[in-house]
Coordinates of C-alpha atoms in Angstrom, one line a residue:
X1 CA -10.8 73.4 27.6
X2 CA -13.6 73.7 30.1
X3 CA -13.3 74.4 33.9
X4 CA -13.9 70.9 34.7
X5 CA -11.2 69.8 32.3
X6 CA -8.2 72.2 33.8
X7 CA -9.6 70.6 37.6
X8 CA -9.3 66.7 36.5
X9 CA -6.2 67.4 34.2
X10 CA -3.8 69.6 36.8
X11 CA -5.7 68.8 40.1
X12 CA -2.2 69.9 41.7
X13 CA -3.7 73.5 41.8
X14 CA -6.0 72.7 44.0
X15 CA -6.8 75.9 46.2
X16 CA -5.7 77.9 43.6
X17 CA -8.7 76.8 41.7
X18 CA -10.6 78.0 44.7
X19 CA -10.4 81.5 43.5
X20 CA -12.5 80.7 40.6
X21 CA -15.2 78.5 42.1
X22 CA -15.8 81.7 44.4
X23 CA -15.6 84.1 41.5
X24 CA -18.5 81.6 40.0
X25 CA -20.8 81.5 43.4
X26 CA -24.6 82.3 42.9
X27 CA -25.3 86.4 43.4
X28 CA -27.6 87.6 46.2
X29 CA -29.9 90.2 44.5
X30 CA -30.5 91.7 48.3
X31 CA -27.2 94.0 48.8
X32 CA -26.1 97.3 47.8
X33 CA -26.1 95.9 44.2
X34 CA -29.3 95.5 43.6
X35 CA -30.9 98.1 41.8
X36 CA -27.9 97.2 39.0
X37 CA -28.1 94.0 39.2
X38 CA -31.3 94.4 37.5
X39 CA -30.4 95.6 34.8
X40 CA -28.6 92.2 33.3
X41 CA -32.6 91.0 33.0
X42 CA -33.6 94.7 31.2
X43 CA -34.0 94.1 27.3
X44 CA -33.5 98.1 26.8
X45 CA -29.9 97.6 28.5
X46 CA -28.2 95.4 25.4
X47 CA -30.8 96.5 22.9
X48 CA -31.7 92.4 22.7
X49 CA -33.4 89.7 25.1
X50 CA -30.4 88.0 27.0
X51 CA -30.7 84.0 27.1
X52 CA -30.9 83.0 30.8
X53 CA -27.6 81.8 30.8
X54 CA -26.6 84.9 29.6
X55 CA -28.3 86.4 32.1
X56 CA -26.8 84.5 35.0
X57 CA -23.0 85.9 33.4
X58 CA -24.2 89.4 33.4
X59 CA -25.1 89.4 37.0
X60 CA -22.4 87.3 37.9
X61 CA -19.6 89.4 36.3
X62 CA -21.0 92.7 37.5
X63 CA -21.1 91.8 40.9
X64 CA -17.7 90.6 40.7
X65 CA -16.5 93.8 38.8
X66 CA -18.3 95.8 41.8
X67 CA -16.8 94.0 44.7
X68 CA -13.3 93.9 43.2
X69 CA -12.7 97.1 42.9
X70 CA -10.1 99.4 44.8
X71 CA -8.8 102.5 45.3
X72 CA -5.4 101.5 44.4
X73 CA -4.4 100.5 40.7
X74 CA -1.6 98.2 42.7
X75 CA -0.3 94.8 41.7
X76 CA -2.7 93.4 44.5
X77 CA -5.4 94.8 42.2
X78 CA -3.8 93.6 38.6
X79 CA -3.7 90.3 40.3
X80 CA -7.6 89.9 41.2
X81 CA -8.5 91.6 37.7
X82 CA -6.3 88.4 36.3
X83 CA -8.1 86.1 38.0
X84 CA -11.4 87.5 37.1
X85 CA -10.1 87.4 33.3
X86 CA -9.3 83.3 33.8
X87 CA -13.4 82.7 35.1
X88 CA -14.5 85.1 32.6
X89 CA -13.0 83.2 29.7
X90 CA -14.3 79.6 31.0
X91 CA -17.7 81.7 31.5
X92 CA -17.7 83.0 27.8
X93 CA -16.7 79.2 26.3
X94 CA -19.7 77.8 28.8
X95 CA -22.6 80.2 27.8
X96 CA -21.4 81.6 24.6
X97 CA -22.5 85.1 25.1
X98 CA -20.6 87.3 22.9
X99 CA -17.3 89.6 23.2
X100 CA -20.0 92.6 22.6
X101 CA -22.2 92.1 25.9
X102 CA -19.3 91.4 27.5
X103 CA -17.8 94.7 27.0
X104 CA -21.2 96.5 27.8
X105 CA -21.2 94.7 31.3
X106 CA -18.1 96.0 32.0
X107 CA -19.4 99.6 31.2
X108 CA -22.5 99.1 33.5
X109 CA -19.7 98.7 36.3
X110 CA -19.0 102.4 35.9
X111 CA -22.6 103.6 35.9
X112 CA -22.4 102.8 39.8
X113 CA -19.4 104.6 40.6
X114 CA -20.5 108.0 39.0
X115 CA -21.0 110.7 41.8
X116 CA -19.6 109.0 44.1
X117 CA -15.8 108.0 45.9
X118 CA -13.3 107.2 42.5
X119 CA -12.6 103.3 42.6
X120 CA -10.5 101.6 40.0
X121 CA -12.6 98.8 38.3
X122 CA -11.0 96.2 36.1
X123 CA -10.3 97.4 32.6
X124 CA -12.3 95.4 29.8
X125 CA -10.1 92.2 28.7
X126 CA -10.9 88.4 27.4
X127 CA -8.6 86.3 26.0
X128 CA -11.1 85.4 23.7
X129 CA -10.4 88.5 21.3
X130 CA -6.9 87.5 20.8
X131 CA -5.1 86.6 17.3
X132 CA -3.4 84.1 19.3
X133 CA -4.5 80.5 20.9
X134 CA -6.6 82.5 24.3
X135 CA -6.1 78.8 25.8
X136 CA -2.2 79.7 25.8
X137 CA -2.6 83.3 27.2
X138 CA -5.2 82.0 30.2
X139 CA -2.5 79.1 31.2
X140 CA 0.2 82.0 31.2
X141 CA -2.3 84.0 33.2
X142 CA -2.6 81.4 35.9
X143 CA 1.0 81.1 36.8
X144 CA 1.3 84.8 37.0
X145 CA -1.1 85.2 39.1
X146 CA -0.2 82.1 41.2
X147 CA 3.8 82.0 40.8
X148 CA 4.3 81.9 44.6
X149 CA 1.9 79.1 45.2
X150 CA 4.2 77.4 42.2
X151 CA 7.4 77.6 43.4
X152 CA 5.9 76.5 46.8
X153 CA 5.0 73.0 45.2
X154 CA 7.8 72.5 43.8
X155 CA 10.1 72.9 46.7
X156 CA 7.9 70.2 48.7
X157 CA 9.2 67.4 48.5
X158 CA 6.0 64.8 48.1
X159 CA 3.9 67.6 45.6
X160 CA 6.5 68.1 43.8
X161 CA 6.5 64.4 42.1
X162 CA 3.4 65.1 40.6
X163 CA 4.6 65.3 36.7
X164 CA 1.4 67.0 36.0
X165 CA 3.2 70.2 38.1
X166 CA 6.2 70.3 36.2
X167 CA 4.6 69.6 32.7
X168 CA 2.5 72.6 33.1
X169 CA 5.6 74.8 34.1
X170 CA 6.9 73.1 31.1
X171 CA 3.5 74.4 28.8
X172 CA 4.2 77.6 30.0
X173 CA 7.4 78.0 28.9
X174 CA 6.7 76.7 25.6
X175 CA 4.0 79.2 25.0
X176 CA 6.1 81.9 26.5
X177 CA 8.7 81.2 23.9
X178 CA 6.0 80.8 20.8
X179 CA 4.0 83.9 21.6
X180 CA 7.3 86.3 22.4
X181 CA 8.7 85.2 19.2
X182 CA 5.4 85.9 17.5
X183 CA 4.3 89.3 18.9
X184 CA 7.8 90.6 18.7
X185 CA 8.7 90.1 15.7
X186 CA 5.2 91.6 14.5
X187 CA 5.2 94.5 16.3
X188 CA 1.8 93.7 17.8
X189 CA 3.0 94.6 21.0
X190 CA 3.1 98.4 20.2
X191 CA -0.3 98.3 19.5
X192 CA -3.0 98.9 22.4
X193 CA -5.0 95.9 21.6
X194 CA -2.0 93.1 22.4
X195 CA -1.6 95.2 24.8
X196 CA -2.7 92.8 27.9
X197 CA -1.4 90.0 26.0
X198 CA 2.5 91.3 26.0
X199 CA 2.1 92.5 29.4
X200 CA 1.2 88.7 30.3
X201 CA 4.1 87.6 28.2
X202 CA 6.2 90.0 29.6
X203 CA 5.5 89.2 33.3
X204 CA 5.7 85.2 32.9
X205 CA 9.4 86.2 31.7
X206 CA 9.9 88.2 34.8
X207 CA 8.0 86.0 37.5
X208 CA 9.3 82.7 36.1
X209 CA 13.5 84.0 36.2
X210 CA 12.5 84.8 40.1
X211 CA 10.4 82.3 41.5
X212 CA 11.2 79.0 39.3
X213 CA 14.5 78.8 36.9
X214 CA 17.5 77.7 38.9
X215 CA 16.1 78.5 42.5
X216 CA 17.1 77.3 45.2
X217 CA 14.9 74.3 46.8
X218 CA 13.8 73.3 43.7
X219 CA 15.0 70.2 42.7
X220 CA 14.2 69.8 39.4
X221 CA 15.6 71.6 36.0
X222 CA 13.2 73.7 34.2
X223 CA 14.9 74.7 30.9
X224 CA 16.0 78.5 30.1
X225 CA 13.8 80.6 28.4
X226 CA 16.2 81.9 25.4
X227 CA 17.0 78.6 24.7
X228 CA 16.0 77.3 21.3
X229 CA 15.5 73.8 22.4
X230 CA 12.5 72.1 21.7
X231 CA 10.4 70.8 24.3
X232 CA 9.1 67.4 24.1
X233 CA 5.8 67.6 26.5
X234 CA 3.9 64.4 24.8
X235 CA 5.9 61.7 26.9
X236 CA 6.3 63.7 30.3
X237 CA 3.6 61.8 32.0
X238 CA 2.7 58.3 31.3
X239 CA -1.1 57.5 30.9
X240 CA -2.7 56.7 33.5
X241 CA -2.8 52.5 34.4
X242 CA -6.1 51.2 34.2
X243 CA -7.1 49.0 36.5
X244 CA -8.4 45.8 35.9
X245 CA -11.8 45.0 38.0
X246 CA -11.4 42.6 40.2
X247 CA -14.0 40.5 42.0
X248 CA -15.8 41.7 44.9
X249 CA -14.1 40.5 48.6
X250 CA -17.5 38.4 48.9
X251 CA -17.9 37.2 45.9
X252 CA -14.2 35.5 45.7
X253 CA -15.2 34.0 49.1
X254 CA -18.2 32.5 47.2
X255 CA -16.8 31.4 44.5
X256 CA -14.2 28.4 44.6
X257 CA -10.6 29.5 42.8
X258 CA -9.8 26.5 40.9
X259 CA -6.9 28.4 39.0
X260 CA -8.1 27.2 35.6
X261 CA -8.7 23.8 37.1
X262 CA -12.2 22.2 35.2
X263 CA -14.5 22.3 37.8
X264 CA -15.3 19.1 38.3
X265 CA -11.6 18.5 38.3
X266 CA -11.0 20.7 40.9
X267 CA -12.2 18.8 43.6
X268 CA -9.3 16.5 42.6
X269 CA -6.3 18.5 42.5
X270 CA -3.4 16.8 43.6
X271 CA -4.9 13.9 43.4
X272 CA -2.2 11.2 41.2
X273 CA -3.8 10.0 37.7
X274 CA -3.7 6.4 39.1
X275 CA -5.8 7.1 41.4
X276 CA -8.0 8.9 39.5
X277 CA -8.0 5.8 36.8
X278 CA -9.4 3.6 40.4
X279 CA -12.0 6.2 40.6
X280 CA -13.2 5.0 37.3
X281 CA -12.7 1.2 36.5
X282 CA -12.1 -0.5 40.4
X283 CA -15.0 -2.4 42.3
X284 CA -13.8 1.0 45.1
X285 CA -15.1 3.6 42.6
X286 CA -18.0 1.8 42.4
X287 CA -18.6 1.5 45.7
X288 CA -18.5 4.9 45.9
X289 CA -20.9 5.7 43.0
X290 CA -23.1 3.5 44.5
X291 CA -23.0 5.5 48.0
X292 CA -24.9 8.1 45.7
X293 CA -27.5 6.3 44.6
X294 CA -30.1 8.5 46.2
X295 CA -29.0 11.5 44.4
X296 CA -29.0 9.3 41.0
X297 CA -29.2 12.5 38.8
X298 CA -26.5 15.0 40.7
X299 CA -24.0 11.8 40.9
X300 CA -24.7 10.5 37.4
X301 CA -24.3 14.4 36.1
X302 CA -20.9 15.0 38.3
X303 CA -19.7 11.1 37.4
X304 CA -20.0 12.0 33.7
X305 CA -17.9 15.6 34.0
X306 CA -15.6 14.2 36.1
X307 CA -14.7 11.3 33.8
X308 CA -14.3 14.0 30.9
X309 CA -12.2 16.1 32.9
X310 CA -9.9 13.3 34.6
X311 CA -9.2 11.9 30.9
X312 CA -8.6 15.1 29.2
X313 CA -6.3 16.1 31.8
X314 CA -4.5 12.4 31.9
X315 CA -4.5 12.6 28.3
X316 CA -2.0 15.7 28.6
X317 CA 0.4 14.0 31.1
X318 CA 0.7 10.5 30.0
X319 CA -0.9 7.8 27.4
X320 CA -3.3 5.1 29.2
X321 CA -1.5 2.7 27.2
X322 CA 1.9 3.1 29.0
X323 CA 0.0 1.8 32.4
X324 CA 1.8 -1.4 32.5
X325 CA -0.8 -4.8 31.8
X326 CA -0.2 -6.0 35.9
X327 CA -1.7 -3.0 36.9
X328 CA -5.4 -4.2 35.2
X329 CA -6.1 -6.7 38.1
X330 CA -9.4 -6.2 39.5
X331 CA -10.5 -3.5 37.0
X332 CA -13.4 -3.9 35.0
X333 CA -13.7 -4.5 31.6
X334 CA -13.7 -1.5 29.4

């Protein structure tokens, strides 16, 4: 899934996104950061020549690594190493610099900090290096980082109708319940590299029991994470209607709306098939063919489709033949 994607698919998140599209803002060489900023466009620093895209990642995650860091190893600071761990992985997919870089730009981070005041800087972590699907870790990711600003739309009455909202609640907990099954019952959990990855599946457990399941203001039922249940998340929201294009407001002025009506017809509409068989065969039709005499070839043309028209749609509604014979006075012979 790219960036793009998550925005169009769940645009309920809205300034939650925001966090990312400032973690992903253009770096200004001319600040304190400088001098190690440089070194993302220094062969010697990765032992190989970085791509320019690559190049643009570097610098963008070591200035983020450098401005959040903190003297405090608080939740505060787990939370904005989370978030920088959700642009990170959209960054990887986009530019497809490798796992090995990435972890080398996170050890430049600490070259700046030597000799001087300790800060805490985020620990190394992607969800790209994980045995399971990273996609399911980074959704997880983004509730726990954002599980106020959750509850919060689900308790208003008009956001919460968006079925996108709930479904992704919904994803969540279907992950949660896949990946605890799977990393407890392996063991991985006791190991330091799932390390991050339990914590996340641990703290979705923890955050989702307090802010979502059975709370009060929230209307809707989200189901109970021990239950063995399956979820059916295909027919939660139905796709999308697609419009049909409809004319433009001056073209349907333009344009007469006969209904299906032959055009030539439609001048007549209403008009009783008698009157129509006058038009045709009485000395008064005549006359009034006659009348339009100096436009011989537009009369002629619109006599010809109208007689077409008139007939086919008499033909529908009623035989000439029934016309009773005292009706052919004055007509002319056929």
């Amino acid at each position: 899934m790219e960036f793009s994607q998550l925005k169009q698919e769940y645009k309920f998140l809205g300034d939650i996104l925001k966090l990312y599209n400032k973690l992903d803002e253009t770096v200004v060489e001319n600040d304190e950061n400088k001098e190690i900023l440089k070194l993302c466009d220094n062969a010697a620093t990765f032992d190989t020549n970085l791509r320019d895209v690559e190049k643009i990642v570097c610098k963008k995650l070591l200035n983020n690594l450098l401005q959040l860091k903190n003297d405090k190893y608080d939740d505060d600071f787990k939370k904005r190493c989370n978030n920088l761990y959700v642009w990170l992985y959209f960054e990887i997919k986009k530019s497809g610099i490798s796992n090995d870089i990435i972890k080398q730009i996170f050890d430049l981070s600490e070259l700046k900090e030597k000799g001087m005041i300790r800060y805490f800087l985020c620990p190394y972590y992607t969800f790209i290096d994980q045995k399971h699907e990273p996609e399911d870790l980074m959704k997880l990711s983004i509730f726990n980082n954002n599980a106020d600003a959750f509850q919060s739309l689900l308790m208003d009455s008009e956001k919460s109708k968006d079925c996108h909202l709930k479904k992704y609640v919904y994803e969540c907990v279907d992950i949660y319940k896949k990946m605890n099954k799977n990393y407890s019952s392996s063991g991985d959990c006791n190991t330091s590299q799932h390390k991050n990855a339990c914590e996340i599946i641990k703290f979705f457990n923890r955050l989702y029991m307090s802010y979502i399941f059975k709370k009060e203001g929230i209307s809707d039922e989200f189901p109970e994470l021990s239950s063995d249940t399956p979820l059916d998340l295909n027919n939660m929201c139905p796709l999308d209607e697609i419009e049909p294009d409809t004319p433009s407001e001056e073209r349907q002025q333009d344009t007469p709306k006969t209904g299906g009506v032959p055009t030539a017809l439609s001048a007549m509409v209403g008009i009783p098939p008698f009157l129509a068989l006058i038009y045709k065969f009485t000395p008064v039709g005549k006359f009034f063919r006659f009348r339009n005499r100096n436009n011989m070839i537009i009369a002629s043309n619109f006599d010809k489709n109208m007689e077409n028209e008139i007939f086919h749609a008499i033909k529908e509604d009623s035989n000439i033949k029934d016309i009773h014979p005292k009706y052919n006075i004055g007509y002319e012979p056929i």
